[in-house]
Coordinates of C-alpha atoms and ligand atoms in Angstrom, one line a residue:
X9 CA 71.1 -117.0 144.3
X10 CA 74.6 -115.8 144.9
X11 CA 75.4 -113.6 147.7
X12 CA 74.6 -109.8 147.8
X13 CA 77.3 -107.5 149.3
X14 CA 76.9 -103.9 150.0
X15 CA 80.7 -102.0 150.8
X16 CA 80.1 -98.5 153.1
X17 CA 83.4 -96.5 153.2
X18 CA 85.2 -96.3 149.7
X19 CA 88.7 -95.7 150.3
X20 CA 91.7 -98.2 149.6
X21 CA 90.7 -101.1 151.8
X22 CA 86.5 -100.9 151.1
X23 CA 87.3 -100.0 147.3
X24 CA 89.1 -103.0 146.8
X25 CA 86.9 -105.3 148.6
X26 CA 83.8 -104.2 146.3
X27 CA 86.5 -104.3 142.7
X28 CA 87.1 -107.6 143.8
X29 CA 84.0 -108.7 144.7
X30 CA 82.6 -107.2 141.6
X31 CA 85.4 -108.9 139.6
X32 CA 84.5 -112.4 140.9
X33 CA 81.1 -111.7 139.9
X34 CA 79.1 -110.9 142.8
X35 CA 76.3 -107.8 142.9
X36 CA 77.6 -105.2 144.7
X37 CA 76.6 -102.2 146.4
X38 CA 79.3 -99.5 147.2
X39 CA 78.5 -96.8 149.8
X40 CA 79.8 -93.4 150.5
X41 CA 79.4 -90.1 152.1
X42 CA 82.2 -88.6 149.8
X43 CA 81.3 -88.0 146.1
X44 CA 84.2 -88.2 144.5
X45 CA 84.6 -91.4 145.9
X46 CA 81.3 -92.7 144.6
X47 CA 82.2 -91.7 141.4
X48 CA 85.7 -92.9 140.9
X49 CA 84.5 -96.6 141.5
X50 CA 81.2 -96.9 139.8
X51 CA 82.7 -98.3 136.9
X52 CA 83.6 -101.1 138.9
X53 CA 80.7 -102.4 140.7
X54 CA 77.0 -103.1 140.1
X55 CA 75.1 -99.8 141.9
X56 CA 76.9 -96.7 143.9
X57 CA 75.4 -94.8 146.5
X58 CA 76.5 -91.1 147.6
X59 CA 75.0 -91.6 151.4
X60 CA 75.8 -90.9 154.7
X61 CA 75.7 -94.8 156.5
X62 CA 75.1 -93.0 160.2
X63 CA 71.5 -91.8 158.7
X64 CA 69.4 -94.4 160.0
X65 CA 66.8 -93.2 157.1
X66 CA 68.9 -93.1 154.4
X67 CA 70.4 -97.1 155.5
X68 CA 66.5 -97.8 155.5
X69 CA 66.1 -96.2 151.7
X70 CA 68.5 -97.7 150.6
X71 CA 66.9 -101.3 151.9
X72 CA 70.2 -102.5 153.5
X73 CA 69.0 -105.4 155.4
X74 CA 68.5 -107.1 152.5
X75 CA 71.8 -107.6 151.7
X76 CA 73.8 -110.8 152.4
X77 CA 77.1 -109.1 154.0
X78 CA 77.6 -105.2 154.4
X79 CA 81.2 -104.6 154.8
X80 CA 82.0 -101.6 157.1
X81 CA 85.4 -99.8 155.6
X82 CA 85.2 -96.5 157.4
X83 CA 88.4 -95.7 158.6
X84 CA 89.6 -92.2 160.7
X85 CA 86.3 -91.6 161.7
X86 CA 85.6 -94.4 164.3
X87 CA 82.6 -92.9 165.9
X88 CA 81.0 -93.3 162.4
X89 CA 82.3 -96.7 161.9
X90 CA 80.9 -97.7 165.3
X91 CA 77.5 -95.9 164.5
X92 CA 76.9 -97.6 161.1
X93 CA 78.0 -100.8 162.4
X94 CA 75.4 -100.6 165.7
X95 CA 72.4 -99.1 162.8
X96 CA 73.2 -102.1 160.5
X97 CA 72.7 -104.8 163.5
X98 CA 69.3 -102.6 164.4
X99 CA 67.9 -102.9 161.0
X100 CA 68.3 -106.5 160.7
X101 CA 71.5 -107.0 158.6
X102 CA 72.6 -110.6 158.8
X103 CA 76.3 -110.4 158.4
X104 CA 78.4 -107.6 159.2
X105 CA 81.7 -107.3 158.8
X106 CA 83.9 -104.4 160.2
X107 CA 87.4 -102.8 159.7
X108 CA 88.5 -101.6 163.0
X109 CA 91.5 -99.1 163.9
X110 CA 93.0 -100.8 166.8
X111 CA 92.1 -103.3 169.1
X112 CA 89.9 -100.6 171.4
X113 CA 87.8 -100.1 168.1
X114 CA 87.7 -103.4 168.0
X115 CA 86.5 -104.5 171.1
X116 CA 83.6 -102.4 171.2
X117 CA 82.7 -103.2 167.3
X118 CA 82.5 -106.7 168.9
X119 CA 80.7 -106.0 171.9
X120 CA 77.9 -104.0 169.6
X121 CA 77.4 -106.9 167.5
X122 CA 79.9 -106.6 164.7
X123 CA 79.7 -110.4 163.2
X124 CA 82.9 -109.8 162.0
X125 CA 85.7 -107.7 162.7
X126 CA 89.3 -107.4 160.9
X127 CA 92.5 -105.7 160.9
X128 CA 94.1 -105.3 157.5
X129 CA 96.9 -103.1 158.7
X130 CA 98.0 -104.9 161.6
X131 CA 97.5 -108.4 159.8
X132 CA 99.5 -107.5 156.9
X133 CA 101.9 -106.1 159.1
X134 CA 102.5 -109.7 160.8
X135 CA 102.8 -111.5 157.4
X136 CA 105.3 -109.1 156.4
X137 CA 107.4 -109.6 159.3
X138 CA 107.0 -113.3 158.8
X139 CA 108.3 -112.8 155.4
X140 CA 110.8 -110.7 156.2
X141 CA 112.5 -112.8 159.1
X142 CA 111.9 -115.9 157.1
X143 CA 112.3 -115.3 153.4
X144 CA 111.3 -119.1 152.6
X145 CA 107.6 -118.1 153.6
X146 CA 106.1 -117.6 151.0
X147 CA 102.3 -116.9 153.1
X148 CA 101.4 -117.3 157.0
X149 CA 98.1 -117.5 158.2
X150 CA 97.3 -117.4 161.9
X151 CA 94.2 -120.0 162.3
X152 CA 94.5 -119.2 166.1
X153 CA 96.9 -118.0 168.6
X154 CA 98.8 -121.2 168.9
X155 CA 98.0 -122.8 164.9
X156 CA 98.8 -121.6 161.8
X157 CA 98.8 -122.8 157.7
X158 CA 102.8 -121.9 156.4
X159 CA 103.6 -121.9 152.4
X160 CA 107.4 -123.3 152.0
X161 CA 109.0 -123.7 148.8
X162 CA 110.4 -127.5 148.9
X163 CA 114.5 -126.6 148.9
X164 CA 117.4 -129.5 149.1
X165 CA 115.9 -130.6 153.0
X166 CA 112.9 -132.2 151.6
X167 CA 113.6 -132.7 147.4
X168 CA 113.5 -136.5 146.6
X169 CA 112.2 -137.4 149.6
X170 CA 108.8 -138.5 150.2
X171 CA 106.9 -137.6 153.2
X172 CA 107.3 -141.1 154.9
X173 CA 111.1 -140.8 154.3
X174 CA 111.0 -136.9 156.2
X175 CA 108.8 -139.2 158.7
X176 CA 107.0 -135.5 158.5
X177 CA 104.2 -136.0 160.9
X178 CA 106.1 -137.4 164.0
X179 CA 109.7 -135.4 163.1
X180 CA 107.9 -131.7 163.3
X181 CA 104.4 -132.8 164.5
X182 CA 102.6 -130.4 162.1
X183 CA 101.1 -131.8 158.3
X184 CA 101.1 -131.0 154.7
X185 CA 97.4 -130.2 153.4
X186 CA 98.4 -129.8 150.0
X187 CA 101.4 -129.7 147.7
X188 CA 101.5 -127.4 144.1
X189 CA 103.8 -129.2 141.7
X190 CA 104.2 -126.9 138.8
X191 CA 101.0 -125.6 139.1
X192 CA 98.9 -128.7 139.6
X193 CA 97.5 -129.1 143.3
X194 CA 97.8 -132.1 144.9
X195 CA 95.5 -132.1 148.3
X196 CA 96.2 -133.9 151.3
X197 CA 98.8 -135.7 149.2
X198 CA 99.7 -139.5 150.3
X199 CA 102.8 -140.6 152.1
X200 CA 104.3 -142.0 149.2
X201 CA 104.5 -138.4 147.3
X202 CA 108.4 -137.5 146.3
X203 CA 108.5 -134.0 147.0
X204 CA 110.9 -131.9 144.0
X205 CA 112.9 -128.9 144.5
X206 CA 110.5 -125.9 144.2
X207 CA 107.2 -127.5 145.0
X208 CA 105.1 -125.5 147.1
X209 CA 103.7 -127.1 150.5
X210 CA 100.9 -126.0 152.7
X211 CA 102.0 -126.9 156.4
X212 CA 99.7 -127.2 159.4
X213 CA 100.4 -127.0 162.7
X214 CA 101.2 -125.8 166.3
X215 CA 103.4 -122.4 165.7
X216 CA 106.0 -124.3 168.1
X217 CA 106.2 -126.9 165.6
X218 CA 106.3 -124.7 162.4
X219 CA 109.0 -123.2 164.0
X220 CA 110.6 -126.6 164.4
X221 CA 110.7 -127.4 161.0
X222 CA 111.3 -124.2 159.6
X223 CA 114.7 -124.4 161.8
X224 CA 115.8 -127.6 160.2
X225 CA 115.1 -126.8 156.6
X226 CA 116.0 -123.5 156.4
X227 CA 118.8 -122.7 158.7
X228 CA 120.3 -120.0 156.8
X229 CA 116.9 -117.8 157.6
X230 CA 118.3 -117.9 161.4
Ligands
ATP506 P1 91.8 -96.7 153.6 O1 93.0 -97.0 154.5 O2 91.0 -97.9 153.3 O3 92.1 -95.9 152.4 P2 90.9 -95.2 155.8 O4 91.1 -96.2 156.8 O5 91.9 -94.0 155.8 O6 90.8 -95.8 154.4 P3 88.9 -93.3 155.6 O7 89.5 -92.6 154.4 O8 88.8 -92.5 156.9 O9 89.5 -94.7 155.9 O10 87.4 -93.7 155.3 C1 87.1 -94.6 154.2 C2 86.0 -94.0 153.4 O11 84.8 -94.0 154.3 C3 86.1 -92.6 152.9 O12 86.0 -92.7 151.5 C4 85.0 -91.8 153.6 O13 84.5 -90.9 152.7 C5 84.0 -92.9 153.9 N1 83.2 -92.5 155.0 C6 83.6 -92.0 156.2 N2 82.5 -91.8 157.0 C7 81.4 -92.1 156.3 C8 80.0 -92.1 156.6 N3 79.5 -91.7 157.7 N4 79.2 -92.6 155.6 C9 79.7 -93.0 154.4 N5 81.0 -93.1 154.1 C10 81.8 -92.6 155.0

């Protein structure tokens, strides 16, 4: 059976993590205190809830636990983010996954049991900065504090040449996962692939390294 999500705190951030959700076909339940929150986005997901998620009995009505993933969204009010997300853990829910404020909010949404905890605002803050220092990015994902996963357009540095010719691995010490040519994904793509102007490549490795690379084929971004 496919996965069950339930989304407490309905305003940009939790409403478009239950649209989407919805929109890729998942049942989901969308939670909030605020009525005309409820309202504006029951056309767009499976059930709506007006409920207050720090009411142990009305989490309980509702028969949370037996959702797959509840997504905490609650914003401003972190003293009812932190209480919903310690009543969820309480009642039995098996995945929860919380927005925090800041890294304080954080740290104790952690230390209460929060399976999960993100930043939206800070993380899309990072990748913008990436983007904007480094036009040629086209996405950054941090997979720790020393890896990440760049996308590069392919520009004159690497068209017509193949990845043994760039000698990729032992040059900038970091990997292509996957190339899009024109739409078509090639994964983990072999040595012998001539890379064209404009493909897209996925690049692994140490940020160091990124860095590395990035300096060589784009030296106009410095
Ligand atoms: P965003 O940036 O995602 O728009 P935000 O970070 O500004 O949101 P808020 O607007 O503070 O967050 O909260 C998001 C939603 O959570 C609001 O729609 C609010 O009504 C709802 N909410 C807040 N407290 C509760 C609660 N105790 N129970 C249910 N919903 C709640």
């Amino acid at each position: 059976m496919k996965k069950q999500f339930a989304i407490i705190g309905l305003g940009r951030f939790g409403g478009s993590v239950a649209e989407t959700l919805h929109a890729k076909g998942y049942e989901v339940l969308a939670i909030d205190k605020n009525p005309n929150h409820v309202q504006d986005i029951a056309r767009f997901v499976t059930h709506v809830i007006e409920a207050d998620s720090t009411d142990e009995n009305a989490l309980q009505e509702i028969g949370i636990r037996n959702f797959d993933v509840v997504v905490v969204a609650i914003g401003e009010d972190i003293q009812a983010s932190i209480m919903t997300t310690l009543l969820l853990k309480e009642l039995g829910v098996a995945k929860v996954v919380v927005k925090a404020q800041n890294n304080l909010h954080g740290k104790v949404l952690e230390k209460i049991g929060a399976d999960k905890v993100v930043y939206p605002e800070r993380d899309m803050g990072t990748r913008l900065v990436h983007s904007l220092i480094s036009p040629n990015i086209l996405e950054y994902v941090e997979l720790s504090k020393d890896h990440s996963i760049i996308e590069i357009t392919a520009n004159r540095f690497f068209a017509n040449h193949t990845l043994l010719d760039l000698d990729f691995r032992v040059r900038f010490g970091c990997s292509v996962m996957a190339i899009k040519n024109q739409g078509e994904l090639i994964i983990a793509p072999p040595a012998t692939y001539e890379i064209r102007e404009g493909d897209l490549l996925f690049v692994i490795g140490n940020n160091k390294d990124l860095k590395k690379l990035q300096e060589q084929a784009y030296p106009e971004d410095e």
